[in-house]
Coordinates of N, CA and C in Angstrom, one line a residue:
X15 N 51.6 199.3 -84.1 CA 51.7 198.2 -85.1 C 53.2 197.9 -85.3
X16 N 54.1 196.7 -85.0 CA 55.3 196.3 -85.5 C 55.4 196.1 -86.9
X17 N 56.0 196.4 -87.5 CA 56.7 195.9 -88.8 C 57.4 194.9 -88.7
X18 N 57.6 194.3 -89.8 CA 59.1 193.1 -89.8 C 59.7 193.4 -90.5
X19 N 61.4 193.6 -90.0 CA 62.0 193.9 -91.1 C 62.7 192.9 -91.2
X20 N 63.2 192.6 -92.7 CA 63.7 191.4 -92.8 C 65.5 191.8 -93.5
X21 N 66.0 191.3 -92.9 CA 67.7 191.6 -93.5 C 68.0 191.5 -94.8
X22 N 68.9 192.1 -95.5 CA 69.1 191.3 -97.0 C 69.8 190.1 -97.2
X23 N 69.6 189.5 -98.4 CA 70.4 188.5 -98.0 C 70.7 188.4 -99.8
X24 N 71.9 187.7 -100.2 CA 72.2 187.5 -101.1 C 71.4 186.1 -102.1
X25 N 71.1 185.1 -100.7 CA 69.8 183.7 -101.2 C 68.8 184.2 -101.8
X26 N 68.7 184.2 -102.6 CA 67.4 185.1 -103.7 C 66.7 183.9 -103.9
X27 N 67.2 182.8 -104.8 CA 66.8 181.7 -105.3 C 66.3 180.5 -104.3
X28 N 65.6 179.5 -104.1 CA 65.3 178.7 -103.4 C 65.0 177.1 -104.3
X29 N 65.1 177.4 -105.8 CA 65.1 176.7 -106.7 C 64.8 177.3 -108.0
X30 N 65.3 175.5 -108.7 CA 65.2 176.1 -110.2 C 64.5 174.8 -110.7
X31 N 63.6 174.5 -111.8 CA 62.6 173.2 -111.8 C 62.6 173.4 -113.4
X32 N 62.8 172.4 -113.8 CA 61.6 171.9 -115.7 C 60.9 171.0 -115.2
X33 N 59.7 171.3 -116.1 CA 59.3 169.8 -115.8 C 58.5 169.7 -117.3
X34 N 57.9 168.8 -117.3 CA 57.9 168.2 -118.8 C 55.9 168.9 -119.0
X35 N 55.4 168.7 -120.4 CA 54.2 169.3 -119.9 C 52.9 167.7 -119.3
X36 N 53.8 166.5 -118.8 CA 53.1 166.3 -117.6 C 53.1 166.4 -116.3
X37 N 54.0 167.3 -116.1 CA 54.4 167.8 -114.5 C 55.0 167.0 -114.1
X38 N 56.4 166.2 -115.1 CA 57.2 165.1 -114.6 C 58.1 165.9 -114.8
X39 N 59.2 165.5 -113.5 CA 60.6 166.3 -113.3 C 61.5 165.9 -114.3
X40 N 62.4 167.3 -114.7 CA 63.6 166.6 -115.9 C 64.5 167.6 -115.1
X41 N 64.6 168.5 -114.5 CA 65.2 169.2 -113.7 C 65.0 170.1 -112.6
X42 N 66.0 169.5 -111.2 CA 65.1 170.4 -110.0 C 66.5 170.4 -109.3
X43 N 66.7 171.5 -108.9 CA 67.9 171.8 -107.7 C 67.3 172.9 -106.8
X44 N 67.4 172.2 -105.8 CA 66.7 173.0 -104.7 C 68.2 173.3 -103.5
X45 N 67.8 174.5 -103.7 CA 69.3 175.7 -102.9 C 68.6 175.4 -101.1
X46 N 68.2 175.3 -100.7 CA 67.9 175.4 -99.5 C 67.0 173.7 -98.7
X47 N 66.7 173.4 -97.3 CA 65.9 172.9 -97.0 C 64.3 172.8 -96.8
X48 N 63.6 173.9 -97.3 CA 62.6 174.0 -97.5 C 61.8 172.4 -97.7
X49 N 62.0 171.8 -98.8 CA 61.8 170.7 -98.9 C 62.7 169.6 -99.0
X50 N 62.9 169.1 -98.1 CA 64.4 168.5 -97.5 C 64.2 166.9 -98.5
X51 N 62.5 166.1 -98.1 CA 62.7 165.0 -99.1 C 62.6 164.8 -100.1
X52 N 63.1 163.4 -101.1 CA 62.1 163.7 -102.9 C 60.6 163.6 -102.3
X53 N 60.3 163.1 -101.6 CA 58.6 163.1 -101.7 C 58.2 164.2 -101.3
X54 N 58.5 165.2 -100.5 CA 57.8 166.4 -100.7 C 58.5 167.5 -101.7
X55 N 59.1 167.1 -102.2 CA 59.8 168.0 -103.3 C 58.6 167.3 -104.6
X56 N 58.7 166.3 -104.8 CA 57.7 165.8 -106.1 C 56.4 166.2 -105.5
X57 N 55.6 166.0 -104.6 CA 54.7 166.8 -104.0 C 54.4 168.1 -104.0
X58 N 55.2 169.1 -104.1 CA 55.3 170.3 -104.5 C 55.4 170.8 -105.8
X59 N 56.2 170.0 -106.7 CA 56.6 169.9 -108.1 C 55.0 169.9 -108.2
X60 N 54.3 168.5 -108.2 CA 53.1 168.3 -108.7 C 52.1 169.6 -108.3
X61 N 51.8 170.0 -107.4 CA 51.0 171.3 -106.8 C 51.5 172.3 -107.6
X62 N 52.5 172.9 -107.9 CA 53.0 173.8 -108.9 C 52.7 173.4 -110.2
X63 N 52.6 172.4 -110.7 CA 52.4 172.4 -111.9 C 51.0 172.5 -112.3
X64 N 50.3 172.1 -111.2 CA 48.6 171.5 -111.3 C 47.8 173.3 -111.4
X65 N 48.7 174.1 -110.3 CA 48.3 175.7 -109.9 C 48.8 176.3 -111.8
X66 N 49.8 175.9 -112.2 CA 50.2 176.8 -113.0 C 50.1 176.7 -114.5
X67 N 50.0 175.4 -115.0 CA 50.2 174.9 -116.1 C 49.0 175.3 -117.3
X68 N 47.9 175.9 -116.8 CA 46.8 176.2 -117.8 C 46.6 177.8 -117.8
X69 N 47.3 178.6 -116.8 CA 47.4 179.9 -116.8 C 48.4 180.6 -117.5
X70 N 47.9 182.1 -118.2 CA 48.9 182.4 -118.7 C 49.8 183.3 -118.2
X71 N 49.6 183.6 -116.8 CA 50.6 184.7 -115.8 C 52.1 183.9 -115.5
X72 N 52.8 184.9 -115.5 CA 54.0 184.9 -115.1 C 54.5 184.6 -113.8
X73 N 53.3 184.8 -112.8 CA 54.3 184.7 -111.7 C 53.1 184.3 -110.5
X74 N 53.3 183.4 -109.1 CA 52.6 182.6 -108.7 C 52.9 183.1 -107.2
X75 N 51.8 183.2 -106.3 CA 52.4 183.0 -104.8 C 51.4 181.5 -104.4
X76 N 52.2 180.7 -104.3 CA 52.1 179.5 -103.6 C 53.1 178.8 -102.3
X77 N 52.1 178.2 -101.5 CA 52.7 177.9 -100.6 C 54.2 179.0 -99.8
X78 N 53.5 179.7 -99.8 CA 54.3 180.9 -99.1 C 55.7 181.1 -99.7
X79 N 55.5 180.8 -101.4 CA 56.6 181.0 -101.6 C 56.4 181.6 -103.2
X80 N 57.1 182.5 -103.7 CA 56.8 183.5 -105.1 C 57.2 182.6 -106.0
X81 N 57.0 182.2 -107.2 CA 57.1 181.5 -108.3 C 56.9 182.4 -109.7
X82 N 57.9 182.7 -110.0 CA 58.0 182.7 -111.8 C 58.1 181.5 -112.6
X83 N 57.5 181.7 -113.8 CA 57.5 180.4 -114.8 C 57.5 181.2 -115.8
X84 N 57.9 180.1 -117.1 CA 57.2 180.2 -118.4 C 57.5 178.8 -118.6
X85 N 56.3 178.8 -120.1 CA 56.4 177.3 -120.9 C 57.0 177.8 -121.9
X86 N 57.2 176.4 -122.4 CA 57.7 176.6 -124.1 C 57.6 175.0 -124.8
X87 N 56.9 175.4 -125.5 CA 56.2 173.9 -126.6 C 56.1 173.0 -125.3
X88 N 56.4 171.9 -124.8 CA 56.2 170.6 -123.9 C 57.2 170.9 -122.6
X89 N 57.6 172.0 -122.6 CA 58.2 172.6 -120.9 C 58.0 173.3 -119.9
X90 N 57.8 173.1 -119.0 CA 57.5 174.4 -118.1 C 59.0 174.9 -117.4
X91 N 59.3 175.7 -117.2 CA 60.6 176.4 -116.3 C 59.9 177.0 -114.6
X92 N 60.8 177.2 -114.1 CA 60.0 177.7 -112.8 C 61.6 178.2 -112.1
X93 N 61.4 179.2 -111.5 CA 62.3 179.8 -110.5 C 61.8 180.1 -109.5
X94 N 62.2 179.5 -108.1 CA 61.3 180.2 -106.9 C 62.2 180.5 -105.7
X95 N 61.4 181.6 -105.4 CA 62.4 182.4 -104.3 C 61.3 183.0 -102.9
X96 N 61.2 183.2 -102.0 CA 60.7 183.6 -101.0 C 59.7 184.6 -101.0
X97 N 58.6 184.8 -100.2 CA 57.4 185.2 -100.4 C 57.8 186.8 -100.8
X98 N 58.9 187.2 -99.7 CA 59.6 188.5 -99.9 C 60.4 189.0 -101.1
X99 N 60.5 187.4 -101.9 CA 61.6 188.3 -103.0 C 61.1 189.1 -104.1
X100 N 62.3 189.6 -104.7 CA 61.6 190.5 -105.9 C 61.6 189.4 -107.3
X101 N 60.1 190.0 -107.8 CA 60.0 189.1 -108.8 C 60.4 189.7 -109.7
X102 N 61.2 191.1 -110.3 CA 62.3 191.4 -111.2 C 63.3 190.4 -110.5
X103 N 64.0 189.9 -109.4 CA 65.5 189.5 -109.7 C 65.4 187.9 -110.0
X104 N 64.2 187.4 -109.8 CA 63.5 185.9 -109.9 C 63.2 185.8 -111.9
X105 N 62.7 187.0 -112.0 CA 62.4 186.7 -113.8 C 63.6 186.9 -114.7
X106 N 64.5 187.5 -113.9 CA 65.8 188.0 -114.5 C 66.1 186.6 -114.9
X107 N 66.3 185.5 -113.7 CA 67.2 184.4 -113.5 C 66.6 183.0 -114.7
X108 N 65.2 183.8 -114.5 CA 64.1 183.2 -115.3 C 64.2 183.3 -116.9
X109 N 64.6 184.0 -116.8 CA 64.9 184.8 -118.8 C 66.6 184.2 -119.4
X110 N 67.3 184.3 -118.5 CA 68.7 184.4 -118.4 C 68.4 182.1 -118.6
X111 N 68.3 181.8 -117.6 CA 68.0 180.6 -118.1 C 67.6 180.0 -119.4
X112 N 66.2 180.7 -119.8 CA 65.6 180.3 -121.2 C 66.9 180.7 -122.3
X113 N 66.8 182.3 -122.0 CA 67.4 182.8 -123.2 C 69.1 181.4 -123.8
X114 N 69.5 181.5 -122.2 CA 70.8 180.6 -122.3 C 70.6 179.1 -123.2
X115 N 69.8 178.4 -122.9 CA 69.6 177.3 -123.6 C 68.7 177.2 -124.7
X116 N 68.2 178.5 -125.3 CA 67.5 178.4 -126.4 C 68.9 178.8 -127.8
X117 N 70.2 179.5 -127.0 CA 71.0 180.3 -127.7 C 71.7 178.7 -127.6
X118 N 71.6 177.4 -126.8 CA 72.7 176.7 -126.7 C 72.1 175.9 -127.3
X119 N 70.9 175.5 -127.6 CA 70.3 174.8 -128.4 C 69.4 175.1 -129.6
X120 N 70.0 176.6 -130.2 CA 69.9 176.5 -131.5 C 68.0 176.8 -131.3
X121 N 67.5 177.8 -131.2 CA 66.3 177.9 -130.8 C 65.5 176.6 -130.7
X122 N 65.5 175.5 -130.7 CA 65.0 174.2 -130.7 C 64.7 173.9 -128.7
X123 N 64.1 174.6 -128.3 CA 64.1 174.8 -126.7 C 62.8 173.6 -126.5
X124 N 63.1 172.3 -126.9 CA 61.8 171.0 -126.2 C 62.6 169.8 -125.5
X125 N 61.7 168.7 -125.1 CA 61.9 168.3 -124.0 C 63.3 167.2 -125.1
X126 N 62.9 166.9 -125.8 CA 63.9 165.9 -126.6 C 65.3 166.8 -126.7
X127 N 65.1 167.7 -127.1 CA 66.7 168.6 -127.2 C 67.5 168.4 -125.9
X128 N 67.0 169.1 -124.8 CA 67.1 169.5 -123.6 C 67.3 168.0 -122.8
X129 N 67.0 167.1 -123.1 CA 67.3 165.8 -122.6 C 68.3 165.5 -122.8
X130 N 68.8 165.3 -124.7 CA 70.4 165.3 -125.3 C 71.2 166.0 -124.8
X131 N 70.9 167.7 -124.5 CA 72.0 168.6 -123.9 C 71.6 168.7 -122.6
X132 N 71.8 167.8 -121.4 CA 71.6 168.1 -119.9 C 73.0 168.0 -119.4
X133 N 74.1 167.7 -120.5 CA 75.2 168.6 -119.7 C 75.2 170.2 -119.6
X134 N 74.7 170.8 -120.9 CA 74.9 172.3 -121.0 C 73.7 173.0 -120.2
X135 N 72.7 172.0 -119.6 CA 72.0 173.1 -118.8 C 72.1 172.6 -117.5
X136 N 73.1 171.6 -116.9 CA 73.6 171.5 -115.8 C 74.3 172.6 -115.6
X137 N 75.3 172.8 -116.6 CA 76.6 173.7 -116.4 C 76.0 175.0 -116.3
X138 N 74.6 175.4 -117.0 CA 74.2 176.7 -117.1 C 73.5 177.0 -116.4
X139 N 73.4 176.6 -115.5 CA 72.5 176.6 -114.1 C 73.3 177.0 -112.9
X140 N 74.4 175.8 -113.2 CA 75.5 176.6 -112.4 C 76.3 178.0 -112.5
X141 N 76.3 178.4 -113.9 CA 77.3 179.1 -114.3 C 75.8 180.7 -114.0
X142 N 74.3 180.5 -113.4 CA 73.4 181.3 -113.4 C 73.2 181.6 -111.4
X143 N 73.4 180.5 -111.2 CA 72.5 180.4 -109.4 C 74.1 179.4 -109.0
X144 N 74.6 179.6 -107.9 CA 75.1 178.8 -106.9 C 75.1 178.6 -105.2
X145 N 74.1 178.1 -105.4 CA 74.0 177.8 -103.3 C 72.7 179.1 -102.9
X146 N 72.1 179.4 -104.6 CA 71.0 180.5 -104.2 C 71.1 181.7 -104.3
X147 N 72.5 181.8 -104.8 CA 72.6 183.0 -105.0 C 73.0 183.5 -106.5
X148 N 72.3 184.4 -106.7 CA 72.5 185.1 -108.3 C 73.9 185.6 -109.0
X149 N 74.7 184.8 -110.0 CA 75.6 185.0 -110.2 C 75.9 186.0 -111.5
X150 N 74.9 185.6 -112.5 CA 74.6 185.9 -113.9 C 73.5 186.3 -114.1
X151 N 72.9 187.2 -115.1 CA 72.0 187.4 -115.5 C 71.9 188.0 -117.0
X152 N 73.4 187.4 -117.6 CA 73.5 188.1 -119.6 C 73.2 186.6 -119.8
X153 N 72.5 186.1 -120.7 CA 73.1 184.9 -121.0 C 74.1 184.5 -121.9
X154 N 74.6 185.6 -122.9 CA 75.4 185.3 -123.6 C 77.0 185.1 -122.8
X155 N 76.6 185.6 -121.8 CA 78.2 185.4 -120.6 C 78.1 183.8 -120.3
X156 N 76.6 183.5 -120.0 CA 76.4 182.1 -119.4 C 77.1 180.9 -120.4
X157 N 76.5 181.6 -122.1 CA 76.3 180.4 -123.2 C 77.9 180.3 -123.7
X158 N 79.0 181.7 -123.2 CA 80.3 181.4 -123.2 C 80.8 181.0 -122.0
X159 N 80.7 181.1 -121.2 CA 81.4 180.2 -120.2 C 80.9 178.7 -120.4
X160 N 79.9 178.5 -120.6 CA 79.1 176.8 -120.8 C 80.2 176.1 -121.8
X161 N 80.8 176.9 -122.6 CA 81.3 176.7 -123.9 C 82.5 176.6 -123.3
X162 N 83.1 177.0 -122.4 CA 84.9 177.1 -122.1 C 84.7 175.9 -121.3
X163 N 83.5 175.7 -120.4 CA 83.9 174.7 -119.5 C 83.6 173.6 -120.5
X164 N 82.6 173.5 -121.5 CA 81.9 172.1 -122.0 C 83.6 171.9 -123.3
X165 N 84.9 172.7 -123.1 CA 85.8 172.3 -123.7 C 87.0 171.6 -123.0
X166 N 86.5 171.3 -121.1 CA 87.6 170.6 -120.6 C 87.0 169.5 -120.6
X167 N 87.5 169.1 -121.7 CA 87.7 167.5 -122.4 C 88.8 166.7 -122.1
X168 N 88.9 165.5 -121.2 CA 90.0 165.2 -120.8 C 91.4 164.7 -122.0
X169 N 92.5 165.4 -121.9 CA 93.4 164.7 -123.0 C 93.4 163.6 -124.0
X170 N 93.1 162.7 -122.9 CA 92.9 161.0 -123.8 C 92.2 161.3 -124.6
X171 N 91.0 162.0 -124.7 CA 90.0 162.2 -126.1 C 90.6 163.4 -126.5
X172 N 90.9 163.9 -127.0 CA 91.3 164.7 -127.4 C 92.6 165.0 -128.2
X173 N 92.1 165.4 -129.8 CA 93.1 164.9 -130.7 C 94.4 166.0 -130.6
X174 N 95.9 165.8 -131.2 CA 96.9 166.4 -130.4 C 96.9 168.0 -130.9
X175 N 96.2 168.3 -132.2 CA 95.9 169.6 -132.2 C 94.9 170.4 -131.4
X176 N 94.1 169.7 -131.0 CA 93.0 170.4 -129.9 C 93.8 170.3 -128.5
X177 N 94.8 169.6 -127.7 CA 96.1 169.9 -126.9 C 96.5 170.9 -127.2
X178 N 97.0 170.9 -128.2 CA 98.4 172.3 -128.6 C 97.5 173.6 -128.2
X179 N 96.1 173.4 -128.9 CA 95.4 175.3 -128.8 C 95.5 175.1 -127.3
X180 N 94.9 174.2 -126.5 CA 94.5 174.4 -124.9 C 96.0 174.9 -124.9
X181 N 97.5 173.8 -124.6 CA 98.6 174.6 -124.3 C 99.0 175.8 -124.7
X182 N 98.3 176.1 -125.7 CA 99.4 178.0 -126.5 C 98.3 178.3 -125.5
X183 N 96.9 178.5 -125.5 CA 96.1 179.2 -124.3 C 96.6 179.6 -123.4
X184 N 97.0 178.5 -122.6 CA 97.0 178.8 -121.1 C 98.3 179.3 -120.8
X185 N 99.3 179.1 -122.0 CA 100.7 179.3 -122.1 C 100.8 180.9 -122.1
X186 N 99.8 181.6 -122.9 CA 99.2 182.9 -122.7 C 98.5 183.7 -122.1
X187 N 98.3 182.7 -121.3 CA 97.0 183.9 -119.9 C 98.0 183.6 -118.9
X188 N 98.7 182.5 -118.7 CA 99.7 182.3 -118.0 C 100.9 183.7 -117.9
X189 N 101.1 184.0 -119.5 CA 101.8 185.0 -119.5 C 101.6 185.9 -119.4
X190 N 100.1 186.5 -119.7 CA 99.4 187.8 -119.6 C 99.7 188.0 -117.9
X191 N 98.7 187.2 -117.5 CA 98.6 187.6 -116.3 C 100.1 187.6 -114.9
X192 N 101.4 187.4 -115.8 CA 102.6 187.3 -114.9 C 103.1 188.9 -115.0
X193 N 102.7 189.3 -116.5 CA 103.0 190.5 -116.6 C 102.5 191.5 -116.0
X194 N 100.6 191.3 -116.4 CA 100.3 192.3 -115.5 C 100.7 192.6 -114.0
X195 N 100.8 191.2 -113.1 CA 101.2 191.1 -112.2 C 101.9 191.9 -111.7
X196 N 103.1 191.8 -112.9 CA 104.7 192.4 -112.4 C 104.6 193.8 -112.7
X197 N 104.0 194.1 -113.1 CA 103.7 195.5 -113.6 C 103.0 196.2 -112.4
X198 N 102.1 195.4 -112.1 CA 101.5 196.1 -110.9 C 102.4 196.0 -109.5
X199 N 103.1 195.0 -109.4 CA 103.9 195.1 -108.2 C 105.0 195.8 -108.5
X200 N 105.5 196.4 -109.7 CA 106.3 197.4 -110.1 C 106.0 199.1 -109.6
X201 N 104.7 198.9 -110.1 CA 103.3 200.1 -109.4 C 103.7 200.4 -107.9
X202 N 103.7 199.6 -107.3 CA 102.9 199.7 -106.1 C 104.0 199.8 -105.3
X203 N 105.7 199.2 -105.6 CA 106.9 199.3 -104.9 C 107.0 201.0 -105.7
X204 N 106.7 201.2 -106.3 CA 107.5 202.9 -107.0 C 106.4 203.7 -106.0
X205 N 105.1 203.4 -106.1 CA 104.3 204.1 -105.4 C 104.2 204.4 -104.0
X206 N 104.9 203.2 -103.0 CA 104.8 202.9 -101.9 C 106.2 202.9 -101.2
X207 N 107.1 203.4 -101.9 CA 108.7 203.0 -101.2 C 108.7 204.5 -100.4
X208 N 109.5 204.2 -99.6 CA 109.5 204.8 -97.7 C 110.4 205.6 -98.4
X209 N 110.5 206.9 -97.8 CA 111.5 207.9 -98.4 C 112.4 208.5 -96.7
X210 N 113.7 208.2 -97.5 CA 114.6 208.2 -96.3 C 115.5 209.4 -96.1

């Protein structure tokens, strides 16, 4: 009897989906070609939601492919990853998501909030999965970084005191990090010098 063994691979993710509770899309980023058009991507969307939406399990094998979900009041969430993946590193991404935008939206996690804030669950999607692979999984790491990037506000808007804090900032990690630097290349010539 052959086995298959399958390599590891760091692509865990194969997507990430809301959809509203009529199985209408409000967010889908699909990491791979699996479903290359919108029409068989809303095609699938729809079959997912039709399989999933009245059950109260966590986790789905359809279409040869593993599905985590949860709802919450008028949402569904869904993370899907390959027939092979693990559904700990899929619910991880799954949790980390909710938790992130329920902490960024003030536990108010429905389709009206989540509409208003689809910059901070752009950015927290990114700042969770990129190109399928699992970056994050605290979300309070996600809901501060969301927060560092949702503060590069271009100048022009930005009044000259909210300037000055970004300048003393950077004016100080700038500095931090020249010291450590030098400190370390200080290290490493005392550590490494050729003895003659």
């Amino acid at each position: 009897m052959d086995t298959v063994t399958l390599e590891p691979s760091l692509y865990t993710v194969k997507a990430v989906l809301i959809l509203d509770n009529d199985g209408e899309r409000l967010y889908a980023k699909y990491y791979d070609g699996t479903y290359p058009s919108v029409k068989e991507q809303k095609a699938f969307e729809k079959n997912i939601f039709s399989k999933t939406h009245r059950t109260d399990s966590e986790i789905a094998l359809l279409e040869g492919l593993t599905v985590v979900y949860k709802s919450n009041i008028d949402l569904f969430f869904y993370v899907i990853g390959s027939s092979h993946e693990n559904e700990l590193m899929l619910m991880a991404v799954l949790n980390c998501l909710f938790d992130s935008l329920s902490q960024m939206l003030r536990k108010n996690v429905e389709r009206r909030s989540l509409l208003e804030n689809m910059e901070g669950l752009f950015l927290a999607v990114d700042e969770i999965v990129d190109g399928g692979v699992i970056l994050e999984s605290d979300p309070l790491q996600v809901v501060h970084r969301v927060a560092l990037r949702g503060e590069d506000v271009p100048y022009s808007e930005q009044t000259v005191t909210q300037v000055r804090k970004t300048a003393l900032i950077t004016s100080f990690i700038s500095t931090y990090y020249t010291a450590q630097c030098g400190i370390c290349s200080i290290a490493l010539l005392t550590f490494h010098t050729p003895e003659t």
